[in-house]
C-alpha cells in the first residue's frame, strides 16, 4: 500500500510488545489495522496487530497469546520483535509452557503479500554448534545435525530482503587460541520457493579497514552486538562502543562472505573496558534516504554519568556523521562529519521550551535526515515520565515535543505495563518501512477510521 493511500512511509515502532490476551482488550481494526496470526510448532494459536502513526508519534505491536499455549502475562511475554527490513518483520516466540521450555520459533510477517494474514514460520536450526579445534580457525569436519533445534540468539539476528526472498542470519564472534585472527560464525537461512529452506553454517575471517589491525583484533575479542541493521548489500552488526561488522549478503549467494570491521567516529580511543557513559543509551545508527545512506549520531555527556540526570551546570554535545562508501568495503570507506551541536546552542535557541535534560536514543528521520528524534526521561522517580523530542539540526530548533509516558500518573491507564517495563529498561524505537508496502485492497475499509482521525489528530506542537 502506498503512503498516499493512508499509511505513513515509515514508522517509529515501540519494541515493547503490548500483550492483550482477552478479546475485549485486544485492539480492533480501527486502532490497529495491520493484523496477522500464527500457529507455533506446539500448536498454540496467536494473533498480532500493528497500530501505525506518523513519526514522531510512536507505533505499537499488540499480541494476543492465549493460555494454555503460552505462559501467563504475569510471568512473561514470549513474543518479541527481532528485526525488520523493507516489507518484512521478523518475530520471535521463545519460552512457552513449563513442559515446553527451550522451544523457539521465528515467524515472518510480509506486508508485500496479498495474503499475509498468516505468519510464515521459519524452519528450526539443526546445525551443530561449531567450536574451534584448530589454531588457524578452520572449521572441523561437519558433524551430524542436532537431534534438537539449536537455540539462536535473537539479539544477534538480522533479516535482509533479496528481491522476492530474504535471508535471516545470526552472527557470533569466535577466536582461535593463538589470538592471531578473529572470525565471524554465521548461521544463515535463505528463503527458497523451489525447495525447503534450511539453515547453513559459515565461518569468515573478520577483516579490518582500520590500522593498526592488531589493535582492532584485540578490541574484537570484547565484541557485544547491540543492534543489527540492513544497509544496501550488507547486514551490519553494531557494537556502539566499537564499530560495525559488515557482512556482504550478495556474496553469500555464491561463496563465503566477506566480513569487515569499521570503527565508529569517536573522540576517545578504543579501550578494552567500556567507557563510563553507556554507549547503548546515547548512540544510534540510522539508514536514511530510501536505504542509500547510513548516519551515526553520538550524544556525548559532559558529566560522564552512565545513566541518570545531568549534573547541574553540565551539558552534552551531539555529533552526526555520514558513512562515505567510496568503492565499497575497503580502506576508502570513511566517516564524514555532518554537524556538531551543543546543548547550550539548543537551550539558547529554544529558551525554556526544551528542558535541561539529557537526550537519549537518537533516531534520524528517514524522510528528513536533518531531523533527529530523541527520548527525554525525567529521572528521580521509580516510574519515569518520558517525552519524544524532535529537533531540526539545521536550525537547532525543537520541531515537536510531546509526552509519551506519563509515569506514576499513567499507571491506572491501559499502558501501565509499558510504564512498568520502560521505567526499568528504556529501549530505543525501531525505524520500520513495512506499512508502506501493505496491500491496499486488504485495508481500504479498515483504514477509514484511521484516515478520518489522521486528518485531525497529532497536530504537532510547534514550541
GROMACS .gro file of C-alpha atoms in nm:
model
  463
    1UNK     CA    1   0.000   0.000   0.000
    2UNK     CA    2   0.137   0.342  -0.089
    3UNK     CA    3   0.180   0.604   0.176
    4UNK     CA    4  -0.059   0.829  -0.017
    5UNK     CA    5  -0.333   0.574   0.048
    6UNK     CA    6  -0.319   0.635   0.423
    7UNK     CA    7  -0.026   0.463   0.592
    8UNK     CA    8   0.295   0.656   0.657
    9UNK     CA    9   0.615   0.590   0.458
   10UNK     CA   10   0.778   0.465   0.774
   11UNK     CA   11   0.714   0.439   1.147
   12UNK     CA   12   0.894   0.452   1.478
   13UNK     CA   13   0.795   0.119   1.633
   14UNK     CA   14   0.796   0.069   2.010
   15UNK     CA   15   0.992  -0.254   2.079
   16UNK     CA   16   0.777  -0.327   2.384
   17UNK     CA   17   0.503  -0.575   2.288
   18UNK     CA   18   0.160  -0.493   2.432
   19UNK     CA   19   0.018  -0.827   2.543
   20UNK     CA   20  -0.362  -0.824   2.525
   21UNK     CA   21  -0.492  -1.182   2.562
   22UNK     CA   22  -0.862  -1.110   2.607
   23UNK     CA   23  -1.070  -1.028   2.302
   24UNK     CA   24  -1.209  -0.726   2.485
   25UNK     CA   25  -0.860  -0.580   2.542
   26UNK     CA   26  -0.711  -0.672   2.202
   27UNK     CA   27  -0.742  -0.363   1.978
   28UNK     CA   28  -0.996  -0.362   1.697
   29UNK     CA   29  -0.924  -0.285   1.332
   30UNK     CA   30  -0.982   0.088   1.371
   31UNK     CA   31  -0.696   0.117   1.622
   32UNK     CA   32  -0.460  -0.150   1.483
   33UNK     CA   33  -0.547  -0.221   1.117
   34UNK     CA   34  -0.242  -0.433   1.023
   35UNK     CA   35  -0.320  -0.780   1.155
   36UNK     CA   36  -0.192  -1.137   1.123
   37UNK     CA   37  -0.199  -1.468   1.308
   38UNK     CA   38   0.025  -1.768   1.350
   39UNK     CA   39   0.045  -2.122   1.485
   40UNK     CA   40   0.350  -2.234   1.681
   41UNK     CA   41   0.527  -2.566   1.639
   42UNK     CA   42   0.347  -2.688   1.953
   43UNK     CA   43   0.007  -2.597   1.811
   44UNK     CA   44  -0.063  -2.274   2.002
   45UNK     CA   45  -0.253  -2.008   1.804
   46UNK     CA   46  -0.175  -1.639   1.849
   47UNK     CA   47  -0.255  -1.305   1.686
   48UNK     CA   48  -0.070  -0.979   1.633
   49UNK     CA   49  -0.182  -0.631   1.531
   50UNK     CA   50   0.015  -0.316   1.446
   51UNK     CA   51  -0.106   0.036   1.510
   52UNK     CA   52   0.055   0.294   1.283
   53UNK     CA   53   0.123   0.663   1.340
   54UNK     CA   54   0.317   0.927   1.151
   55UNK     CA   55   0.658   0.990   1.313
   56UNK     CA   56   0.748   1.132   1.555
   57UNK     CA   57   0.443   0.966   1.712
   58UNK     CA   58   0.503   0.604   1.802
   59UNK     CA   59   0.354   0.287   1.651
   60UNK     CA   60   0.281  -0.024   1.856
   61UNK     CA   61   0.265  -0.403   1.826
   62UNK     CA   62  -0.013  -0.585   2.013
   63UNK     CA   63  -0.011  -0.961   2.073
   64UNK     CA   64  -0.287  -1.199   2.180
   65UNK     CA   65  -0.121  -1.505   2.339
   66UNK     CA   66  -0.398  -1.709   2.499
   67UNK     CA   67  -0.338  -1.981   2.753
   68UNK     CA   68  -0.275  -2.275   2.779
   69UNK     CA   69  -0.042  -2.240   2.481
   70UNK     CA   70   0.161  -1.965   2.649
   71UNK     CA   71   0.272  -1.869   2.998
   72UNK     CA   72   0.052  -1.617   3.174
   73UNK     CA   73   0.111  -1.242   3.128
   74UNK     CA   74   0.237  -1.209   3.485
   75UNK     CA   75   0.524  -1.444   3.403
   76UNK     CA   76   0.647  -1.315   3.068
   77UNK     CA   77   0.562  -1.206   2.715
   78UNK     CA   78   0.732  -1.460   2.491
   79UNK     CA   79   0.679  -1.275   2.163
   80UNK     CA   80   0.938  -1.018   2.053
   81UNK     CA   81   1.024  -0.805   1.752
   82UNK     CA   82   1.362  -0.935   1.631
   83UNK     CA   83   1.432  -0.732   1.315
   84UNK     CA   84   1.275  -0.557   1.016
   85UNK     CA   85   1.378  -0.474   0.659
   86UNK     CA   86   1.159  -0.312   0.395
   87UNK     CA   87   0.833  -0.511   0.383
   88UNK     CA   88   0.943  -0.785   0.627
   89UNK     CA   89   0.919  -0.816   1.005
   90UNK     CA   90   1.096  -1.099   1.190
   91UNK     CA   91   0.923  -1.206   1.511
   92UNK     CA   92   1.046  -1.449   1.775
   93UNK     CA   93   0.850  -1.670   2.016
   94UNK     CA   94   1.080  -1.816   2.278
   95UNK     CA   95   0.961  -1.962   2.606
   96UNK     CA   96   0.633  -2.143   2.641
   97UNK     CA   97   0.455  -2.363   2.893
   98UNK     CA   98   0.674  -2.525   3.161
   99UNK     CA   99   0.653  -2.855   2.972
  100UNK     CA  100   0.800  -2.696   2.659
  101UNK     CA  101   1.076  -2.478   2.800
  102UNK     CA  102   1.356  -2.431   2.547
  103UNK     CA  103   1.133  -2.427   2.239
  104UNK     CA  104   1.189  -2.142   1.997
  105UNK     CA  105   1.001  -2.031   1.684
  106UNK     CA  106   1.062  -1.749   1.439
  107UNK     CA  107   0.794  -1.602   1.213
  108UNK     CA  108   0.796  -1.369   0.913
  109UNK     CA  109   0.530  -1.105   0.855
  110UNK     CA  110   0.537  -0.996   0.489
  111UNK     CA  111   0.347  -0.674   0.421
  112UNK     CA  112   0.405  -0.716   0.047
  113UNK     CA  113   0.196  -1.033   0.016
  114UNK     CA  114  -0.168  -1.023  -0.092
  115UNK     CA  115  -0.248  -1.298   0.161
  116UNK     CA  116  -0.014  -1.220   0.451
  117UNK     CA  117  -0.266  -1.261   0.732
  118UNK     CA  118  -0.097  -1.591   0.822
  119UNK     CA  119   0.256  -1.557   0.957
  120UNK     CA  120   0.524  -1.774   0.793
  121UNK     CA  121   0.711  -1.992   1.043
  122UNK     CA  122   1.081  -2.048   0.974
  123UNK     CA  123   1.227  -2.398   0.999
  124UNK     CA  124   1.429  -2.477   1.313
  125UNK     CA  125   1.808  -2.457   1.302
  126UNK     CA  126   1.951  -2.809   1.333
  127UNK     CA  127   2.310  -2.710   1.254
  128UNK     CA  128   2.555  -2.831   1.518
  129UNK     CA  129   2.736  -2.586   1.744
  130UNK     CA  130   3.082  -2.543   1.590
  131UNK     CA  131   3.382  -2.499   1.818
  132UNK     CA  132   3.746  -2.424   1.741
  133UNK     CA  133   3.977  -2.723   1.734
  134UNK     CA  134   4.247  -2.568   1.516
  135UNK     CA  135   4.462  -2.262   1.573
  136UNK     CA  136   4.420  -2.150   1.211
  137UNK     CA  137   4.047  -2.110   1.266
  138UNK     CA  138   3.947  -2.366   1.005
  139UNK     CA  139   3.615  -2.541   1.057
  140UNK     CA  140   3.627  -2.903   1.177
  141UNK     CA  141   3.463  -3.165   0.957
  142UNK     CA  142   3.086  -3.137   0.956
  143UNK     CA  143   2.915  -3.327   1.233
  144UNK     CA  144   2.573  -3.482   1.212
  145UNK     CA  145   2.275  -3.246   1.252
  146UNK     CA  146   2.144  -3.189   1.601
  147UNK     CA  147   1.855  -3.404   1.713
  148UNK     CA  148   1.704  -3.097   1.887
  149UNK     CA  149   1.690  -2.746   1.735
  150UNK     CA  150   1.975  -2.509   1.813
  151UNK     CA  151   1.864  -2.204   2.013
  152UNK     CA  152   1.951  -1.886   1.825
  153UNK     CA  153   2.043  -1.554   1.986
  154UNK     CA  154   1.769  -1.316   1.873
  155UNK     CA  155   1.979  -1.018   1.985
  156UNK     CA  156   2.238  -1.105   1.717
  157UNK     CA  157   1.992  -1.179   1.436
  158UNK     CA  158   1.902  -0.969   1.134
  159UNK     CA  159   1.688  -1.000   0.822
  160UNK     CA  160   1.780  -0.886   0.471
  161UNK     CA  161   1.547  -0.866   0.170
  162UNK     CA  162   1.671  -1.003  -0.161
  163UNK     CA  163   1.411  -0.937  -0.431
  164UNK     CA  164   1.114  -1.157  -0.354
  165UNK     CA  165   1.311  -1.360  -0.099
  166UNK     CA  166   1.505  -1.295   0.217
  167UNK     CA  167   1.792  -1.411   0.436
  168UNK     CA  168   1.798  -1.442   0.814
  169UNK     CA  169   2.136  -1.454   0.986
  170UNK     CA  170   2.282  -1.483   1.334
  171UNK     CA  171   2.645  -1.379   1.386
  172UNK     CA  172   2.876  -1.454   1.676
  173UNK     CA  173   3.246  -1.374   1.718
  174UNK     CA  174   3.495  -1.656   1.761
  175UNK     CA  175   3.870  -1.663   1.802
  176UNK     CA  176   4.134  -1.939   1.784
  177UNK     CA  177   4.362  -1.995   2.079
  178UNK     CA  178   4.664  -1.820   1.926
  179UNK     CA  179   4.471  -1.486   1.902
  180UNK     CA  180   4.615  -1.416   1.555
  181UNK     CA  181   4.277  -1.384   1.385
  182UNK     CA  182   3.913  -1.322   1.468
  183UNK     CA  183   3.630  -1.499   1.288
  184UNK     CA  184   3.259  -1.447   1.240
  185UNK     CA  185   3.046  -1.758   1.282
  186UNK     CA  186   2.723  -1.714   1.089
  187UNK     CA  187   2.411  -1.929   1.095
  188UNK     CA  188   2.218  -1.842   0.779
  189UNK     CA  189   1.875  -1.920   0.639
  190UNK     CA  190   1.797  -1.845   0.272
  191UNK     CA  191   1.433  -1.840   0.168
  192UNK     CA  192   1.351  -2.073  -0.119
  193UNK     CA  193   1.042  -2.108  -0.338
  194UNK     CA  194   1.163  -2.427  -0.507
  195UNK     CA  195   1.264  -2.636  -0.206
  196UNK     CA  196   1.254  -2.639   0.172
  197UNK     CA  197   1.465  -2.367   0.330
  198UNK     CA  198   1.746  -2.492   0.552
  199UNK     CA  199   1.992  -2.331   0.786
  200UNK     CA  200   2.361  -2.335   0.697
  201UNK     CA  201   2.680  -2.252   0.886
  202UNK     CA  202   2.951  -2.020   0.751
  203UNK     CA  203   3.279  -1.906   0.903
  204UNK     CA  204   3.454  -1.595   0.773
  205UNK     CA  205   3.764  -1.413   0.891
  206UNK     CA  206   3.690  -1.059   1.008
  207UNK     CA  207   3.895  -0.811   0.805
  208UNK     CA  208   3.966  -0.459   0.923
  209UNK     CA  209   3.953  -0.135   0.729
  210UNK     CA  210   4.147   0.032   1.010
  211UNK     CA  211   4.512   0.045   1.109
  212UNK     CA  212   4.680  -0.087   1.315
  213UNK     CA  213   4.496  -0.415   1.270
  214UNK     CA  214   4.645  -0.567   1.586
  215UNK     CA  215   4.458  -0.309   1.795
  216UNK     CA  216   4.130  -0.395   1.621
  217UNK     CA  217   4.197  -0.764   1.673
  218UNK     CA  218   4.230  -0.711   2.046
  219UNK     CA  219   3.916  -0.497   2.060
  220UNK     CA  220   3.708  -0.752   1.868
  221UNK     CA  221   3.770  -1.004   2.143
  222UNK     CA  222   3.529  -0.796   2.354
  223UNK     CA  223   3.261  -0.751   2.087
  224UNK     CA  224   2.899  -0.714   2.207
  225UNK     CA  225   2.627  -0.687   1.939
  226UNK     CA  226   2.376  -0.418   2.035
  227UNK     CA  227   2.173  -0.399   1.713
  228UNK     CA  228   2.164  -0.542   1.360
  229UNK     CA  229   2.074  -0.312   1.069
  230UNK     CA  230   2.037  -0.393   0.696
  231UNK     CA  231   2.212  -0.140   0.468
  232UNK     CA  232   2.250  -0.177   0.092
  233UNK     CA  233   2.403  -0.523   0.027
  234UNK     CA  234   2.506  -0.574   0.388
  235UNK     CA  235   2.377  -0.684   0.720
  236UNK     CA  236   2.551  -0.465   0.978
  237UNK     CA  237   2.618  -0.593   1.329
  238UNK     CA  238   2.686  -0.297   1.558
  239UNK     CA  239   2.866  -0.259   1.887
  240UNK     CA  240   2.810   0.108   1.974
  241UNK     CA  241   3.126   0.110   2.183
  242UNK     CA  242   3.342  -0.002   1.890
  243UNK     CA  243   3.203  -0.008   1.539
  244UNK     CA  244   3.031  -0.212   1.266
  245UNK     CA  245   3.077  -0.560   1.123
  246UNK     CA  246   2.967  -0.559   0.758
  247UNK     CA  247   2.859  -0.890   0.602
  248UNK     CA  248   2.802  -0.877   0.224
  249UNK     CA  249   2.481  -1.076   0.173
  250UNK     CA  250   2.525  -1.078  -0.206
  251UNK     CA  251   2.847  -1.277  -0.159
  252UNK     CA  252   2.660  -1.531   0.049
  253UNK     CA  253   2.480  -1.640  -0.268
  254UNK     CA  254   2.800  -1.761  -0.434
  255UNK     CA  255   3.074  -1.803  -0.173
  256UNK     CA  256   3.183  -1.749   0.185
  257UNK     CA  257   3.105  -1.384   0.258
  258UNK     CA  258   3.346  -1.108   0.347
  259UNK     CA  259   3.304  -0.968   0.698
  260UNK     CA  260   3.474  -0.632   0.752
  261UNK     CA  261   3.514  -0.419   1.062
  262UNK     CA  262   3.493  -0.039   1.068
  263UNK     CA  263   3.526   0.177   1.379
  264UNK     CA  264   3.274   0.443   1.469
  265UNK     CA  265   3.397   0.805   1.457
  266UNK     CA  266   3.450   0.854   1.830
  267UNK     CA  267   3.667   1.110   2.003
  268UNK     CA  268   3.801   0.867   2.260
  269UNK     CA  269   4.047   0.595   2.168
  270UNK     CA  270   3.927   0.233   2.191
  271UNK     CA  271   3.986   0.075   2.527
  272UNK     CA  272   3.937  -0.278   2.650
  273UNK     CA  273   3.679  -0.178   2.911
  274UNK     CA  274   3.361   0.009   2.832
  275UNK     CA  275   3.365   0.385   2.880
  276UNK     CA  276   3.198   0.549   3.177
  277UNK     CA  277   2.889   0.651   2.980
  278UNK     CA  278   2.690   0.367   2.829
  279UNK     CA  279   2.711   0.382   2.450
  280UNK     CA  280   2.378   0.199   2.413
  281UNK     CA  281   2.177   0.493   2.553
  282UNK     CA  282   2.345   0.774   2.362
  283UNK     CA  283   2.441   0.644   2.018
  284UNK     CA  284   2.236   0.535   1.720
  285UNK     CA  285   2.289   0.439   1.355
  286UNK     CA  286   2.007   0.511   1.108
  287UNK     CA  287   1.959   0.418   0.742
  288UNK     CA  288   1.801   0.711   0.554
  289UNK     CA  289   1.729   0.836   0.202
  290UNK     CA  290   1.545   0.517   0.097
  291UNK     CA  291   1.831   0.296   0.210
  292UNK     CA  292   2.108   0.489   0.035
  293UNK     CA  293   2.286   0.648   0.334
  294UNK     CA  294   2.392   0.547   0.685
  295UNK     CA  295   2.417   0.811   0.958
  296UNK     CA  296   2.565   0.776   1.305
  297UNK     CA  297   2.461   1.011   1.586
  298UNK     CA  298   2.658   1.029   1.910
  299UNK     CA  299   2.542   1.218   2.220
  300UNK     CA  300   2.842   1.284   2.445
  301UNK     CA  301   2.763   1.368   2.807
  302UNK     CA  302   2.994   1.622   2.968
  303UNK     CA  303   2.942   1.483   3.320
  304UNK     CA  304   3.048   1.123   3.243
  305UNK     CA  305   2.747   0.968   3.419
  306UNK     CA  306   2.641   0.637   3.259
  307UNK     CA  307   2.266   0.675   3.317
  308UNK     CA  308   2.078   0.942   3.506
  309UNK     CA  309   2.002   1.312   3.521
  310UNK     CA  310   2.259   1.563   3.403
  311UNK     CA  311   2.471   1.714   3.677
  312UNK     CA  312   2.384   2.083   3.734
  313UNK     CA  313   2.594   2.313   3.519
  314UNK     CA  314   2.687   2.045   3.266
  315UNK     CA  315   2.552   1.958   2.921
  316UNK     CA  316   2.617   1.743   2.617
  317UNK     CA  317   2.731   1.754   2.255
  318UNK     CA  318   2.553   1.591   1.959
  319UNK     CA  319   2.766   1.483   1.663
  320UNK     CA  320   2.635   1.333   1.337
  321UNK     CA  321   2.847   1.157   1.073
  322UNK     CA  322   2.756   1.001   0.737
  323UNK     CA  323   2.930   0.690   0.606
  324UNK     CA  324   3.108   0.754   0.274
  325UNK     CA  325   3.144   0.424   0.092
  326UNK     CA  326   3.390   0.501  -0.185
  327UNK     CA  327   3.434   0.179  -0.381
  328UNK     CA  328   3.282  -0.036  -0.106
  329UNK     CA  329   3.426  -0.210   0.198
  330UNK     CA  330   3.787  -0.103   0.165
  331UNK     CA  331   4.036   0.143   0.306
  332UNK     CA  332   3.848   0.417   0.114
  333UNK     CA  333   3.544   0.384   0.343
  334UNK     CA  334   3.530   0.674   0.586
  335UNK     CA  335   3.304   0.885   0.804
  336UNK     CA  336   3.225   1.244   0.708
  337UNK     CA  337   3.105   1.482   0.979
  338UNK     CA  338   2.769   1.649   0.912
  339UNK     CA  339   2.741   1.872   1.217
  340UNK     CA  340   2.819   1.924   1.584
  341UNK     CA  341   2.553   2.077   1.810
  342UNK     CA  342   2.593   2.159   2.180
  343UNK     CA  343   2.324   2.154   2.445
  344UNK     CA  344   2.394   2.524   2.508
  345UNK     CA  345   2.302   2.605   2.147
  346UNK     CA  346   1.979   2.407   2.180
  347UNK     CA  347   1.885   2.561   2.514
  348UNK     CA  348   1.971   2.915   2.398
  349UNK     CA  349   1.775   2.876   2.074
  350UNK     CA  350   1.469   2.720   2.238
  351UNK     CA  351   1.489   2.915   2.567
  352UNK     CA  352   1.273   2.743   2.830
  353UNK     CA  353   1.088   2.526   2.577
  354UNK     CA  354   1.346   2.243   2.598
  355UNK     CA  355   1.412   2.102   2.948
  356UNK     CA  356   1.773   2.084   3.065
  357UNK     CA  357   1.783   1.705   3.045
  358UNK     CA  358   1.989   1.452   2.856
  359UNK     CA  359   1.866   1.348   2.510
  360UNK     CA  360   1.883   0.972   2.453
  361UNK     CA  361   1.834   0.705   2.184
  362UNK     CA  362   1.886   0.926   1.874
  363UNK     CA  363   1.700   0.820   1.557
  364UNK     CA  364   1.748   1.013   1.232
  365UNK     CA  365   1.427   1.077   1.038
  366UNK     CA  366   1.420   0.854   0.727
  367UNK     CA  367   1.244   1.112   0.507
  368UNK     CA  368   1.409   1.423   0.653
  369UNK     CA  369   1.769   1.339   0.755
  370UNK     CA  370   1.821   1.683   0.910
  371UNK     CA  371   1.567   1.593   1.184
  372UNK     CA  372   1.664   1.367   1.476
  373UNK     CA  373   1.417   1.210   1.720
  374UNK     CA  374   1.518   1.157   2.084
  375UNK     CA  375   1.373   1.025   2.408
  376UNK     CA  376   1.395   1.255   2.711
  377UNK     CA  377   1.349   1.097   3.055
  378UNK     CA  378   1.252   1.261   3.382
  379UNK     CA  379   1.490   1.098   3.631
  380UNK     CA  380   1.444   1.082   4.005
  381UNK     CA  381   1.128   0.869   4.007
  382UNK     CA  382   1.077   0.493   4.001
  383UNK     CA  383   0.809   0.533   3.731
  384UNK     CA  384   0.957   0.790   3.500
  385UNK     CA  385   0.784   1.032   3.267
  386UNK     CA  386   0.921   1.036   2.913
  387UNK     CA  387   0.893   1.269   2.615
  388UNK     CA  388   0.969   1.230   2.246
  389UNK     CA  389   1.169   1.528   2.120
  390UNK     CA  390   1.226   1.603   1.750
  391UNK     CA  391   1.494   1.858   1.663
  392UNK     CA  392   1.572   2.024   1.331
  393UNK     CA  393   1.952   2.018   1.339
  394UNK     CA  394   1.983   2.273   1.059
  395UNK     CA  395   1.809   2.544   1.263
  396UNK     CA  396   1.876   2.399   1.613
  397UNK     CA  397   1.504   2.431   1.688
  398UNK     CA  398   1.266   2.187   1.855
  399UNK     CA  399   1.014   2.079   1.593
  400UNK     CA  400   0.789   1.878   1.825
  401UNK     CA  401   0.780   1.783   2.191
  402UNK     CA  402   0.516   1.554   2.340
  403UNK     CA  403   0.474   1.332   2.645
  404UNK     CA  404   0.500   0.962   2.562
  405UNK     CA  405   0.485   0.801   2.907
  406UNK     CA  406   0.304   0.960   3.200
  407UNK     CA  407   0.492   0.789   3.483
  408UNK     CA  408   0.300   0.734   3.806
  409UNK     CA  409   0.002   0.926   3.664
  410UNK     CA  410  -0.041   0.667   3.389
  411UNK     CA  411  -0.035   0.351   3.600
  412UNK     CA  412  -0.416   0.335   3.611
  413UNK     CA  413  -0.446   0.352   3.232
  414UNK     CA  414  -0.422   0.098   2.951
  415UNK     CA  415  -0.045   0.137   2.918
  416UNK     CA  416   0.055   0.052   3.275
  417UNK     CA  417   0.257  -0.248   3.153
  418UNK     CA  418   0.456  -0.022   2.918
  419UNK     CA  419   0.529   0.223   3.201
  420UNK     CA  420   0.648  -0.054   3.432
  421UNK     CA  421   0.874  -0.211   3.169
  422UNK     CA  422   1.020   0.106   3.018
  423UNK     CA  423   1.093   0.261   3.357
  424UNK     CA  424   1.314  -0.036   3.441
  425UNK     CA  425   1.466  -0.088   3.095
  426UNK     CA  426   1.440   0.202   2.846
  427UNK     CA  427   1.483   0.091   2.485
  428UNK     CA  428   1.524   0.276   2.154
  429UNK     CA  429   1.246   0.290   1.895
  430UNK     CA  430   1.275   0.079   1.578
  431UNK     CA  431   1.252   0.263   1.243
  432UNK     CA  432   1.045   0.042   1.006
  433UNK     CA  433   0.917   0.079   0.650
  434UNK     CA  434   0.675  -0.214   0.624
  435UNK     CA  435   0.345  -0.011   0.648
  436UNK     CA  436   0.401   0.149   0.308
  437UNK     CA  437   0.405  -0.195   0.142
  438UNK     CA  438   0.069  -0.314   0.279
  439UNK     CA  439  -0.180  -0.415   0.012
  440UNK     CA  440  -0.449  -0.151  -0.042
  441UNK     CA  441  -0.737  -0.388  -0.111
  442UNK     CA  442  -0.694  -0.561   0.225
  443UNK     CA  443  -0.710  -0.243   0.432
  444UNK     CA  444  -0.918   0.016   0.247
  445UNK     CA  445  -1.228  -0.049   0.464
  446UNK     CA  446  -1.033  -0.097   0.786
  447UNK     CA  447  -0.843   0.227   0.728
  448UNK     CA  448  -1.145   0.456   0.704
  449UNK     CA  449  -1.147   0.538   1.079
  450UNK     CA  450  -0.768   0.586   1.071
  451UNK     CA  451  -0.789   0.820   0.770
  452UNK     CA  452  -1.061   1.031   0.932
  453UNK     CA  453  -0.871   1.054   1.259
  454UNK     CA  454  -0.540   1.120   1.089
  455UNK     CA  455  -0.678   1.434   0.928
  456UNK     CA  456  -0.723   1.597   1.264
  457UNK     CA  457  -0.506   1.406   1.512
  458UNK     CA  458  -0.146   1.458   1.618
  459UNK     CA  459  -0.127   1.828   1.539
  460UNK     CA  460   0.240   1.874   1.614
  461UNK     CA  461   0.326   2.106   1.896
  462UNK     CA  462   0.548   2.374   1.746
  463UNK     CA  463   0.704   2.522   2.055
   0.00000   0.00000   0.00000
